[in-house]
PDB file of C-alpha atoms in Angstrom:
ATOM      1  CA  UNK A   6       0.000   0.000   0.000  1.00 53.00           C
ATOM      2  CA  UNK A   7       2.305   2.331   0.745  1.00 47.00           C
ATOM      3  CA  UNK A   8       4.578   1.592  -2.786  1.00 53.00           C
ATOM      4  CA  UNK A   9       1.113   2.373  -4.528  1.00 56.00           C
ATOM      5  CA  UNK A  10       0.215   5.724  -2.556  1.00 62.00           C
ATOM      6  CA  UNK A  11       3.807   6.760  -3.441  1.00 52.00           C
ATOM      7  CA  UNK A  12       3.410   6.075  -6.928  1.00 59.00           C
ATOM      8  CA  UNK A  13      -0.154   7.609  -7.384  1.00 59.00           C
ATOM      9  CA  UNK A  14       1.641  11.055  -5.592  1.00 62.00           C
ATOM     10  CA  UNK A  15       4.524  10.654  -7.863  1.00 57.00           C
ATOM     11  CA  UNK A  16       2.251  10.603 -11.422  1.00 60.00           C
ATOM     12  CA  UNK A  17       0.482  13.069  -9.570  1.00 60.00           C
ATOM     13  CA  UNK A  18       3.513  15.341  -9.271  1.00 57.00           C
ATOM     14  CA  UNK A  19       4.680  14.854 -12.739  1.00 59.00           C
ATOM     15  CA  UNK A  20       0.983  16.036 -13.805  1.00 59.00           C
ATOM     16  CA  UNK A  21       1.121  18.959 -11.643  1.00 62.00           C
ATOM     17  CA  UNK A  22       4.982  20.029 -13.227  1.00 55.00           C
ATOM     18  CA  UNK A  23       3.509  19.309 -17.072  1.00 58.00           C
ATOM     19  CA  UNK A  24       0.073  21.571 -16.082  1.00 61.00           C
ATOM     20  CA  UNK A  25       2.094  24.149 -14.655  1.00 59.00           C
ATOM     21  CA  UNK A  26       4.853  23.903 -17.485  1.00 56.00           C
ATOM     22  CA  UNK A  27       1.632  24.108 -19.865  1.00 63.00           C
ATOM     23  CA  UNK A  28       0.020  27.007 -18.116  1.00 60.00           C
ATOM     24  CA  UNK A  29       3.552  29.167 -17.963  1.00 54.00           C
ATOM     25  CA  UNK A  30       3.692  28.372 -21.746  1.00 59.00           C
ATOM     26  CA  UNK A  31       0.396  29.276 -22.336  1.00 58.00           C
ATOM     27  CA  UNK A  32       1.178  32.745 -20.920  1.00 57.00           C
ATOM     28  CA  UNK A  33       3.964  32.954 -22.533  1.00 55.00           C
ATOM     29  CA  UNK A  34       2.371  32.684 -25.891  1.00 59.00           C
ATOM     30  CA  UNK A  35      -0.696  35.104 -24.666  1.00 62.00           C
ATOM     31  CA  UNK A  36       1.064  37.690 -23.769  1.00 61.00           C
ATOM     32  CA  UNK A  37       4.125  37.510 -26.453  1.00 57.00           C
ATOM     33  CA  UNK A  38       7.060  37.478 -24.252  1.00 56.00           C
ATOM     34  CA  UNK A  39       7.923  33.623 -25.206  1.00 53.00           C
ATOM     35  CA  UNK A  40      11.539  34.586 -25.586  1.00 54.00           C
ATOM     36  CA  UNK A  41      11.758  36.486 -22.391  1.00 57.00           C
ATOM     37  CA  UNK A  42      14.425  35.767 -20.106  1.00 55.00           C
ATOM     38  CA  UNK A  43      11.922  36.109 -16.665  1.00 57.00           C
ATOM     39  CA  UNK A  44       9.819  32.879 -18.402  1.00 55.00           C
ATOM     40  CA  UNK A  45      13.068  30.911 -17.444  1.00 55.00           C
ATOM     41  CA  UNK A  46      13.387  31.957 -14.213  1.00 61.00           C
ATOM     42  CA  UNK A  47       9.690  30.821 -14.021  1.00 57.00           C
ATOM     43  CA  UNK A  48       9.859  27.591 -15.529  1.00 59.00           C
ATOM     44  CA  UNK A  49      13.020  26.676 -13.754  1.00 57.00           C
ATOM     45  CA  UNK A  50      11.017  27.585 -10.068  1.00 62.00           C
ATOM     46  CA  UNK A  51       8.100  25.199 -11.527  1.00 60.00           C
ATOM     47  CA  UNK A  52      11.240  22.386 -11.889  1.00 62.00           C
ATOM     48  CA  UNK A  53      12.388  22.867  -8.366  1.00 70.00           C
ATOM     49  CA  UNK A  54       9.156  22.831  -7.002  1.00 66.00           C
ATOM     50  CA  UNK A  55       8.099  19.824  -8.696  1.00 64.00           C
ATOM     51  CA  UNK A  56      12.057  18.427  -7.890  1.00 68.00           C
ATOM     52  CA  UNK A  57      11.092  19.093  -4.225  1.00 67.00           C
ATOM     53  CA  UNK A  58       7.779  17.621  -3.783  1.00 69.00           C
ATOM     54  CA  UNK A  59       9.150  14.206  -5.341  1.00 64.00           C
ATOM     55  CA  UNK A  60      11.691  14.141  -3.167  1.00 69.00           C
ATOM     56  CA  UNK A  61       9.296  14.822  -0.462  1.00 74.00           C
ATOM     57  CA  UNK A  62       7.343  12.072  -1.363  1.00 67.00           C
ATOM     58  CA  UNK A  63      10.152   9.501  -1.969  1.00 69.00           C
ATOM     59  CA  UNK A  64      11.042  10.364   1.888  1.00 73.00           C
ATOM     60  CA  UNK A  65       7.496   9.882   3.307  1.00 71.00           C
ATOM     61  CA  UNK A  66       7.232   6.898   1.750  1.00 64.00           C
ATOM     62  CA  UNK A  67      10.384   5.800   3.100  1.00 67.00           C
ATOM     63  CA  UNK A  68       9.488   6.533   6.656  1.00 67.00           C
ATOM     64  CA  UNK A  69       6.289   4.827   6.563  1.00 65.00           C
ATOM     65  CA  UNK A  70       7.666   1.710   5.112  1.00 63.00           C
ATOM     66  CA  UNK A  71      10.240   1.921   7.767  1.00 57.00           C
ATOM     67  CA  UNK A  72       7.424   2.526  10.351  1.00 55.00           C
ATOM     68  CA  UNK A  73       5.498   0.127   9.312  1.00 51.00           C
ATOM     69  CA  UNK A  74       8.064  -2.631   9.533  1.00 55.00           C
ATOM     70  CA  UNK A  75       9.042  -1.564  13.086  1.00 48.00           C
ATOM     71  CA  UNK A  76       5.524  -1.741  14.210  1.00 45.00           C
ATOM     72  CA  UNK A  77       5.036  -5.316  12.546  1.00 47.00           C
ATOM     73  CA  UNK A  78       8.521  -6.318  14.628  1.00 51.00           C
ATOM     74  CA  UNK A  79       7.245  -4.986  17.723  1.00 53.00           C
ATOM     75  CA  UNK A  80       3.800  -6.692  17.229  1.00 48.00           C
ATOM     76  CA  UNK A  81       5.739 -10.289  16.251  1.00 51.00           C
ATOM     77  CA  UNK A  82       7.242  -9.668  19.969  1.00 56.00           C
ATOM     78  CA  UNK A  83       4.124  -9.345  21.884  1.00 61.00           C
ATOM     79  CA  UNK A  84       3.591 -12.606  24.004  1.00 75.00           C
ATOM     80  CA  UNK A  85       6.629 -14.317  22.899  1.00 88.00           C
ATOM     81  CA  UNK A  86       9.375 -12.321  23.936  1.00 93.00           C
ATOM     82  CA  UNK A  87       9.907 -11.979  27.928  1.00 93.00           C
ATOM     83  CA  UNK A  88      12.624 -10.715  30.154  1.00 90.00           C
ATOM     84  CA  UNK A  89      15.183  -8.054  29.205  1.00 84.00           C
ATOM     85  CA  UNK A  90      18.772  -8.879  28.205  1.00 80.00           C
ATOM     86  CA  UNK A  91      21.738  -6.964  30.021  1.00 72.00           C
ATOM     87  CA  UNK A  92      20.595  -7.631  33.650  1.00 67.00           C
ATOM     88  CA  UNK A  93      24.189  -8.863  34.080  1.00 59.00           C
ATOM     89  CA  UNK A  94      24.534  -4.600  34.766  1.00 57.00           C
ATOM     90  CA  UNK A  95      22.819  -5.206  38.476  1.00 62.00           C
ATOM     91  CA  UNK A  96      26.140  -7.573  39.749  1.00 57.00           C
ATOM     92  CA  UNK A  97      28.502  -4.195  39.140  1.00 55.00           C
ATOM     93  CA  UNK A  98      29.223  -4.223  42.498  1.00 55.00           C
ATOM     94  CA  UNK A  99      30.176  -8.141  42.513  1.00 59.00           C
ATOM     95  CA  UNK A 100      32.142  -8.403  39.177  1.00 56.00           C
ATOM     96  CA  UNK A 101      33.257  -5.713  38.698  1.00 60.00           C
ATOM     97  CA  UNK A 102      31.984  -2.691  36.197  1.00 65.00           C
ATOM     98  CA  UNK A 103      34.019  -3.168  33.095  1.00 65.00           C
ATOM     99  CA  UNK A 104      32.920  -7.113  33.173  1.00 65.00           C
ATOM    100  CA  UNK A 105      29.332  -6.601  33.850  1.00 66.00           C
ATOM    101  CA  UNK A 106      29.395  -4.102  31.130  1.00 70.00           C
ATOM    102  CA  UNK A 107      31.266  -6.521  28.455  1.00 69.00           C
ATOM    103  CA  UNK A 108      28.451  -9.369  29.734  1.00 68.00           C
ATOM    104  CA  UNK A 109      25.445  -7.402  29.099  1.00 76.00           C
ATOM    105  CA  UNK A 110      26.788  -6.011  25.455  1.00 82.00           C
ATOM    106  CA  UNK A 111      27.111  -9.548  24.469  1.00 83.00           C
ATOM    107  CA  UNK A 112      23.754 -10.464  26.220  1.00 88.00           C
ATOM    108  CA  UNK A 113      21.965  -7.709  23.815  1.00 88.00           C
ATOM    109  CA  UNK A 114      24.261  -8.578  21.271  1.00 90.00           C
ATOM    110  CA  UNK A 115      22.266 -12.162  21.663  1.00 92.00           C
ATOM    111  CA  UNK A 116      18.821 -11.114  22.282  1.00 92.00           C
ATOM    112  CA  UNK A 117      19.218  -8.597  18.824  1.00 92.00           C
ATOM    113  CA  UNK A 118      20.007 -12.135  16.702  1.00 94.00           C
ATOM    114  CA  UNK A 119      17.158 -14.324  18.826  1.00 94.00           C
ATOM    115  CA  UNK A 120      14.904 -11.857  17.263  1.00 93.00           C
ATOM    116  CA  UNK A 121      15.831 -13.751  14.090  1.00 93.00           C
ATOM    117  CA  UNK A 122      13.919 -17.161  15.172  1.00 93.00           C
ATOM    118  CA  UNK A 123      10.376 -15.883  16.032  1.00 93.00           C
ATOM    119  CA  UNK A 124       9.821 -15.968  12.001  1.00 91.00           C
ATOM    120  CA  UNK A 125       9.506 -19.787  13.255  1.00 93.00           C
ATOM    121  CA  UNK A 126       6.035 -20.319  14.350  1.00 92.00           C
ATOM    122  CA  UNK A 127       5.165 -21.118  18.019  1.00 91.00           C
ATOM    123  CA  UNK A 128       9.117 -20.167  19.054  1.00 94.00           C
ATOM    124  CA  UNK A 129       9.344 -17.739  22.210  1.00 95.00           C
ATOM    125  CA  UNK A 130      12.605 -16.143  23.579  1.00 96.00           C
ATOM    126  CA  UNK A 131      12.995 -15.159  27.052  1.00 96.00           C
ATOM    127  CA  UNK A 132      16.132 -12.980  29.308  1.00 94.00           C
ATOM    128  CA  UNK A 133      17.551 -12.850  32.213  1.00 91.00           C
ATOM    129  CA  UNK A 134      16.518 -16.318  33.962  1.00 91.00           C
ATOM    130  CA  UNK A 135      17.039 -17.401  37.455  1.00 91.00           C
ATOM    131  CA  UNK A 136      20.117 -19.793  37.979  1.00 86.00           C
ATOM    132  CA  UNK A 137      19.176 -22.840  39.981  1.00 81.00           C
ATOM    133  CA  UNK A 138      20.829 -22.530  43.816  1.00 71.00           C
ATOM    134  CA  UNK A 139      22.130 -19.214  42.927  1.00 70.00           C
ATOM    135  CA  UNK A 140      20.177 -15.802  43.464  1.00 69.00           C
ATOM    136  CA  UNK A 141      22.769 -13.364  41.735  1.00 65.00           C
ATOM    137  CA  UNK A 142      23.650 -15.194  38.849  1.00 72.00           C
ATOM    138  CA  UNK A 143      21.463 -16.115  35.971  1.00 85.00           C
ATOM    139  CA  UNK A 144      20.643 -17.778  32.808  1.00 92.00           C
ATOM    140  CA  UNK A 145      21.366 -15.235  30.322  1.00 92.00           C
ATOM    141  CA  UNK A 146      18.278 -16.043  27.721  1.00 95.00           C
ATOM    142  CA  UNK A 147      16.134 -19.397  26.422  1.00 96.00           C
ATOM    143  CA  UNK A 148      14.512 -20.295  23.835  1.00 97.00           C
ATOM    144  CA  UNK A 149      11.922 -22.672  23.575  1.00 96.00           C
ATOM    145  CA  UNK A 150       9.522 -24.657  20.671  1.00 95.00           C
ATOM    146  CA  UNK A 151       7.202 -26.829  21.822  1.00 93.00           C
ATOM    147  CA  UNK A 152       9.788 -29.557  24.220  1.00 95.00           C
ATOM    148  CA  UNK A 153      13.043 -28.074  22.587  1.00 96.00           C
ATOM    149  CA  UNK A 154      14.791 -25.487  25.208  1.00 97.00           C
ATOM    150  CA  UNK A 155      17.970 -23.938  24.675  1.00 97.00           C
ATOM    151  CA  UNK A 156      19.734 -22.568  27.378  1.00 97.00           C
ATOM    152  CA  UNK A 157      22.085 -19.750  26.084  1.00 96.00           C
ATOM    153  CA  UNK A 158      24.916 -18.008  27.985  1.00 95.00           C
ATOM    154  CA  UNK A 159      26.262 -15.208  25.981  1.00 94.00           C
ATOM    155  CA  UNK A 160      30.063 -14.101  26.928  1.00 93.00           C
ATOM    156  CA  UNK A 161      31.959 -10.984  24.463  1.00 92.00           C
ATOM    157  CA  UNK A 162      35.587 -11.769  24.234  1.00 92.00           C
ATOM    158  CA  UNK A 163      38.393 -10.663  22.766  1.00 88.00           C
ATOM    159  CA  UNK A 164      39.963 -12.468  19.631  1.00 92.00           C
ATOM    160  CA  UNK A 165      41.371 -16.285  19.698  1.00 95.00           C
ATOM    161  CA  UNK A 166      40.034 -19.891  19.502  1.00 96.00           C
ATOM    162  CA  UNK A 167      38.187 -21.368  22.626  1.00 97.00           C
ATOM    163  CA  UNK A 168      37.465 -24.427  23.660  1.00 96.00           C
ATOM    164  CA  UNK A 169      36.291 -26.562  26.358  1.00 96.00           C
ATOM    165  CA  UNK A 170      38.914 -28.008  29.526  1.00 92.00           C
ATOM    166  CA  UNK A 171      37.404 -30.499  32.381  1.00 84.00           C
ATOM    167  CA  UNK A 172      39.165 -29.802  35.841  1.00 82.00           C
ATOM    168  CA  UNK A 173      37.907 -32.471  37.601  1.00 80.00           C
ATOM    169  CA  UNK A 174      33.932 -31.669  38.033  1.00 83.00           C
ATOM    170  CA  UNK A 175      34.510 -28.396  36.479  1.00 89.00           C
ATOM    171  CA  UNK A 176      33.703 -27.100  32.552  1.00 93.00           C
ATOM    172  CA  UNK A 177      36.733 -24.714  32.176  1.00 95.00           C
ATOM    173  CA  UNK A 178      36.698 -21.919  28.591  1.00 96.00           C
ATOM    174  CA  UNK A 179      40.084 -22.368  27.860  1.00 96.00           C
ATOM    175  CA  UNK A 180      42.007 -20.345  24.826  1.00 94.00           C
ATOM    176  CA  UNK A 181      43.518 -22.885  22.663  1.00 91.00           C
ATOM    177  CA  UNK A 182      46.567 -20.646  22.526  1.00 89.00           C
ATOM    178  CA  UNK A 183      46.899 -20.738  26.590  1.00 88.00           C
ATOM    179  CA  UNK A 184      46.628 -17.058  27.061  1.00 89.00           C
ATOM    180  CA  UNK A 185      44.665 -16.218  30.233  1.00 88.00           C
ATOM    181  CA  UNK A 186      43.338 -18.196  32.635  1.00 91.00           C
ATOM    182  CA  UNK A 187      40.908 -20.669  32.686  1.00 93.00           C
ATOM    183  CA  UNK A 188      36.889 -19.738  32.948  1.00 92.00           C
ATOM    184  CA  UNK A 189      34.944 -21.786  34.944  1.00 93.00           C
ATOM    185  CA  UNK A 190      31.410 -22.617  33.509  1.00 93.00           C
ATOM    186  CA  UNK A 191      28.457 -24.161  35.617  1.00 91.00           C
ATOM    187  CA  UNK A 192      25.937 -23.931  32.459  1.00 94.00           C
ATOM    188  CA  UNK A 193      25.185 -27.614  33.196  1.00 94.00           C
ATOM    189  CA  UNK A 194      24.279 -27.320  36.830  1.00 92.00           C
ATOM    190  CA  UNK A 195      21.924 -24.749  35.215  1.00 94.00           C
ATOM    191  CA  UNK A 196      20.357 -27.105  32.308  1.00 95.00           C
ATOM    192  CA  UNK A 197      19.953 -30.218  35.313  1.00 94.00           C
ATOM    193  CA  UNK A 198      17.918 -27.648  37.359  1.00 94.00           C
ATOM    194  CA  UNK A 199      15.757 -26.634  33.740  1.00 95.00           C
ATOM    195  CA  UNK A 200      15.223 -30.402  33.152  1.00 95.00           C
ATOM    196  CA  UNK A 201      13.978 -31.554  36.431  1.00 93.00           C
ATOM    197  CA  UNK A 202      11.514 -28.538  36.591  1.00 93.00           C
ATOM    198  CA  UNK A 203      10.451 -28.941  32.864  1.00 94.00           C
ATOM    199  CA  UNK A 204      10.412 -32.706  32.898  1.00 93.00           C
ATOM    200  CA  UNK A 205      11.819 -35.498  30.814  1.00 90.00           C
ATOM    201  CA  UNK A 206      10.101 -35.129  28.130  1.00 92.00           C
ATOM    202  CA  UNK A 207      11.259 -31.801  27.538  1.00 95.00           C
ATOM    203  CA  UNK A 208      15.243 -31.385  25.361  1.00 96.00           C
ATOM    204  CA  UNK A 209      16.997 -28.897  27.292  1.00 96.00           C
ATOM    205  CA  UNK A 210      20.490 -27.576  25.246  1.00 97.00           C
ATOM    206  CA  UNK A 211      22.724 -25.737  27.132  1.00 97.00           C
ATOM    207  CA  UNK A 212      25.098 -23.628  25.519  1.00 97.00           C
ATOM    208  CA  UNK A 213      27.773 -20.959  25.807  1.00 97.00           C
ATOM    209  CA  UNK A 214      27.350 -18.427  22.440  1.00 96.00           C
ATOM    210  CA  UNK A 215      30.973 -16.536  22.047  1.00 95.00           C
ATOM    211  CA  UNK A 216      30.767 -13.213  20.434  1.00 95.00           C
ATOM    212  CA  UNK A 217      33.768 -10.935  19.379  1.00 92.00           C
ATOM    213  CA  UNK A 218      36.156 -10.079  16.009  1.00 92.00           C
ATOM    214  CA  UNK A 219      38.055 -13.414  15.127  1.00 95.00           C
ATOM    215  CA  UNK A 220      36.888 -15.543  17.294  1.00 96.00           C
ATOM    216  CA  UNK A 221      36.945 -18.522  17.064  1.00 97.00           C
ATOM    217  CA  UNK A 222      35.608 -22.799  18.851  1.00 96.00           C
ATOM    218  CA  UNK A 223      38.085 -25.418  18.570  1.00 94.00           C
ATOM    219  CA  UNK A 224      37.671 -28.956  18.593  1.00 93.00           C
ATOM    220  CA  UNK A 225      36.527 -29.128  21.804  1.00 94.00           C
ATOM    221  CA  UNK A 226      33.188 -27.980  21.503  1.00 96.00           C
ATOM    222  CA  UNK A 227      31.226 -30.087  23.526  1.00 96.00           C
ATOM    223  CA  UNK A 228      32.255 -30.369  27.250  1.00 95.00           C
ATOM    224  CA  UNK A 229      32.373 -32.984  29.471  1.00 93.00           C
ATOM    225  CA  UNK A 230      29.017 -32.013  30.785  1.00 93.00           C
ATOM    226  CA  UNK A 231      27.205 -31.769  27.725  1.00 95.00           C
ATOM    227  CA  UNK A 232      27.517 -28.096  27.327  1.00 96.00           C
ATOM    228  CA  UNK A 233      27.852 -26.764  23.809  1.00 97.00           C
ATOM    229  CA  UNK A 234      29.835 -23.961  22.687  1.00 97.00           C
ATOM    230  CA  UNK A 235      30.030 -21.945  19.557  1.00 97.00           C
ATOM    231  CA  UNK A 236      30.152 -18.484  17.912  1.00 96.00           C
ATOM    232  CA  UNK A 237      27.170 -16.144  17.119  1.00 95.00           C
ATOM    233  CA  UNK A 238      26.312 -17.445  13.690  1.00 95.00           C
ATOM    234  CA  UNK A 239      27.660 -20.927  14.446  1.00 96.00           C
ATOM    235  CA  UNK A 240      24.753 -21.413  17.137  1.00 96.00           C
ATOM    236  CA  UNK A 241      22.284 -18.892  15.361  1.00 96.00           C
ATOM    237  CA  UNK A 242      22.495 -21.710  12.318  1.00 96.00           C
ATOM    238  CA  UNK A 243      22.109 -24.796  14.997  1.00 96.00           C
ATOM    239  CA  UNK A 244      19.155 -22.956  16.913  1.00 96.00           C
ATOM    240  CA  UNK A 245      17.439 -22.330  13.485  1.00 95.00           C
ATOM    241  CA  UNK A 246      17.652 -25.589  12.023  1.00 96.00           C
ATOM    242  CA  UNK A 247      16.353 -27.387  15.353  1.00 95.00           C
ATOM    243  CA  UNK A 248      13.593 -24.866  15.981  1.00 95.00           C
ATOM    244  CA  UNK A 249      12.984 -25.529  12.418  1.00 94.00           C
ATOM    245  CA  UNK A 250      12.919 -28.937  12.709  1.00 94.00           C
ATOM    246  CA  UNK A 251      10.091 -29.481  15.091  1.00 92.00           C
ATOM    247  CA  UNK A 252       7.930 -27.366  13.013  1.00 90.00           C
ATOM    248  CA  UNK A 253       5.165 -30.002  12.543  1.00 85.00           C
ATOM    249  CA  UNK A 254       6.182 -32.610  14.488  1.00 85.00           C
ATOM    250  CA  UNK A 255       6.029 -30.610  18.196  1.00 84.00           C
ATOM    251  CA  UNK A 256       2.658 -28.475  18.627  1.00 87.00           C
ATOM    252  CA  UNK A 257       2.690 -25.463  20.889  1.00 87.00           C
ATOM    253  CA  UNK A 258       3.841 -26.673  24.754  1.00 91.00           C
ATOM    254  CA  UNK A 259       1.991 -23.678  27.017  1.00 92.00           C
ATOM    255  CA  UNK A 260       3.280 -25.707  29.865  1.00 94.00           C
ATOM    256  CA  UNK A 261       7.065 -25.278  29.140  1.00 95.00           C
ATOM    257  CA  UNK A 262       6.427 -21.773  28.380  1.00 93.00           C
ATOM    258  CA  UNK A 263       4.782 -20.798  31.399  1.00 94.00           C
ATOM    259  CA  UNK A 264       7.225 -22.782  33.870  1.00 95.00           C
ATOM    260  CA  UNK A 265       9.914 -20.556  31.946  1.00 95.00           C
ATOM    261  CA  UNK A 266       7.953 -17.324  32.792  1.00 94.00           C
ATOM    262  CA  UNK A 267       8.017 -18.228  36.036  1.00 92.00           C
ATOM    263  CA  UNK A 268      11.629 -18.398  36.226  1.00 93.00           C
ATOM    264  CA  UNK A 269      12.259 -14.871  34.844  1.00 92.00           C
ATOM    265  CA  UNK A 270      13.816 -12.389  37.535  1.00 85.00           C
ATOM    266  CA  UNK A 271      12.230  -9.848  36.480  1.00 75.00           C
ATOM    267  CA  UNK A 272       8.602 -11.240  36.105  1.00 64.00           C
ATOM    268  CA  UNK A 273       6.362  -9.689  33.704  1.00 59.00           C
ATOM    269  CA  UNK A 274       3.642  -7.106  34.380  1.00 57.00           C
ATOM    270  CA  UNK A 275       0.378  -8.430  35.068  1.00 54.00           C
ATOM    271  CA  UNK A 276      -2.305  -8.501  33.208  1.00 51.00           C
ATOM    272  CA  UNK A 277      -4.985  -6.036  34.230  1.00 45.00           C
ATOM    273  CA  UNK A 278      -7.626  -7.856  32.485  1.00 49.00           C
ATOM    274  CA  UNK A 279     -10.615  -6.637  30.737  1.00 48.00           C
ATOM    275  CA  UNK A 280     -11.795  -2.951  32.080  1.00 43.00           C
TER     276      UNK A 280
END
């Protein structure tokens, strides 16, 4: 619609610059003064003026579409997006300010590219779950399709290859290179406390989503634990294709949905009902 309403202004603008090119020539030829150098000052305004409403109309219809395609993003959102990303910011005074701050850029780095999957019918995303035995930290996002739940823990760092390195009971981030020390992980205490809540029937994927310029998951990609790890598009292509893949074979589950609400830690505004 809005493609058509620009066109129909556009022929409507060229009409109005060949009437009002007509009617100056018309003039011109009425009153004799055809070769007069005014009559080109004239006929060059009538150019600009149609030049300028084009342009106007060109822009218009470039904010609408624009508007129109946020408002059909936002809509896509309502009931199937929960929690906000960056919550990470609260723990400043634990962690430390500069890591907080590189945790929750990577968690809206995450929830920006989650954003992606709702195109899949019946797929919700939610931020900033509670961590099972632990009230300050947290499950950075999940997403979930009818009994498929990933589990995502987003981390921004710096450039290398990383992998996975079991300390005795421990998943350790490790760079491949050796540089830095060791990062312990506990993503798999998390998905054991996801699964017993949501059941056995329900596939719960943990897994740590690196982002950062050349980065990098060596072979090691799968812990000892069962925790995945990958970079931003690697997992953005393995969360697609599974979501993907249950289309038609998993209906809706409001059950695992609502049990994942209720694990937000920020719950989400009531519902004031009807009146």
């Amino acid at each position: 619609m809005v493609a058509w309403r620009a066109a129909l202004r556009s022929v409507g603008c060229v009409f109005i610059l060949l009437g009002g090119l007509t009617a100056v020539s018309l003039v011109a030829l009425a009153t004799g003064t055809r070769t007069s150098s005014g009559w080109v000052s004239v006929i060059f305004g009538v150019l600009i003026f149609a030049l300028v409403r084009f342009v106007r109309i060109l822009a218009a219809a470039a904010g609408q579409r624009s508007g129109n395609r946020e408002a059909a993003k936002s809509a896509a959102r309502v009931g199937r997006v929960f929690g906000d990303p960056g919550g990470i910011r609260a723990a400043a005074p634990r962690f430390g300010a500069a890591q907080t701050e590189a945790g929750a850029v990577g968690e809206e780095a995450t929830a920006l590219l989650l954003d992606l999957v709702l195109s899949i019918p019946g797929t919700s995303v939610f931020h900033g779950m509670q961590f099972p035995y632990d009230d300050v930290a947290d499950v950075d996002h999940a997403v979930a399709r009818g009994n498929l739940v990933f589990l995502i823990d987003s981390k921004l760092y710096r450039w290398g290859t990383y992998e996975w390195h079991v300390r005795r009971d421990r998943d350790l981030i490790v760079r491949a290179d050796g540089y830095g020390p060791p990062r312990h992980n506990a993503m798999h205490v998390a998905a054991e406390g996801y699964r017993r809540l949501l059941g056995a029937k329900t596939e719960v994927v943990p897994l740590v989503l690196i982002h950062g310029t050349n980065v990098a998951v060596g072979q090691r990609s799968i812990s000892a634990h069962g925790v995945h790890m990958a970079t931003a598009d690697q997992a953005m292509e393995r969360i697609g294709n599974a979501l993907a893949a249950t289309v038609g074979l998993w209906p809706d589950n409001p059950a695992v949905r609502a049990a994942l609400i209720g694990k937000l830690k920020v719950p989400p505004p009531a519902d004031p009902g009807p009146g």
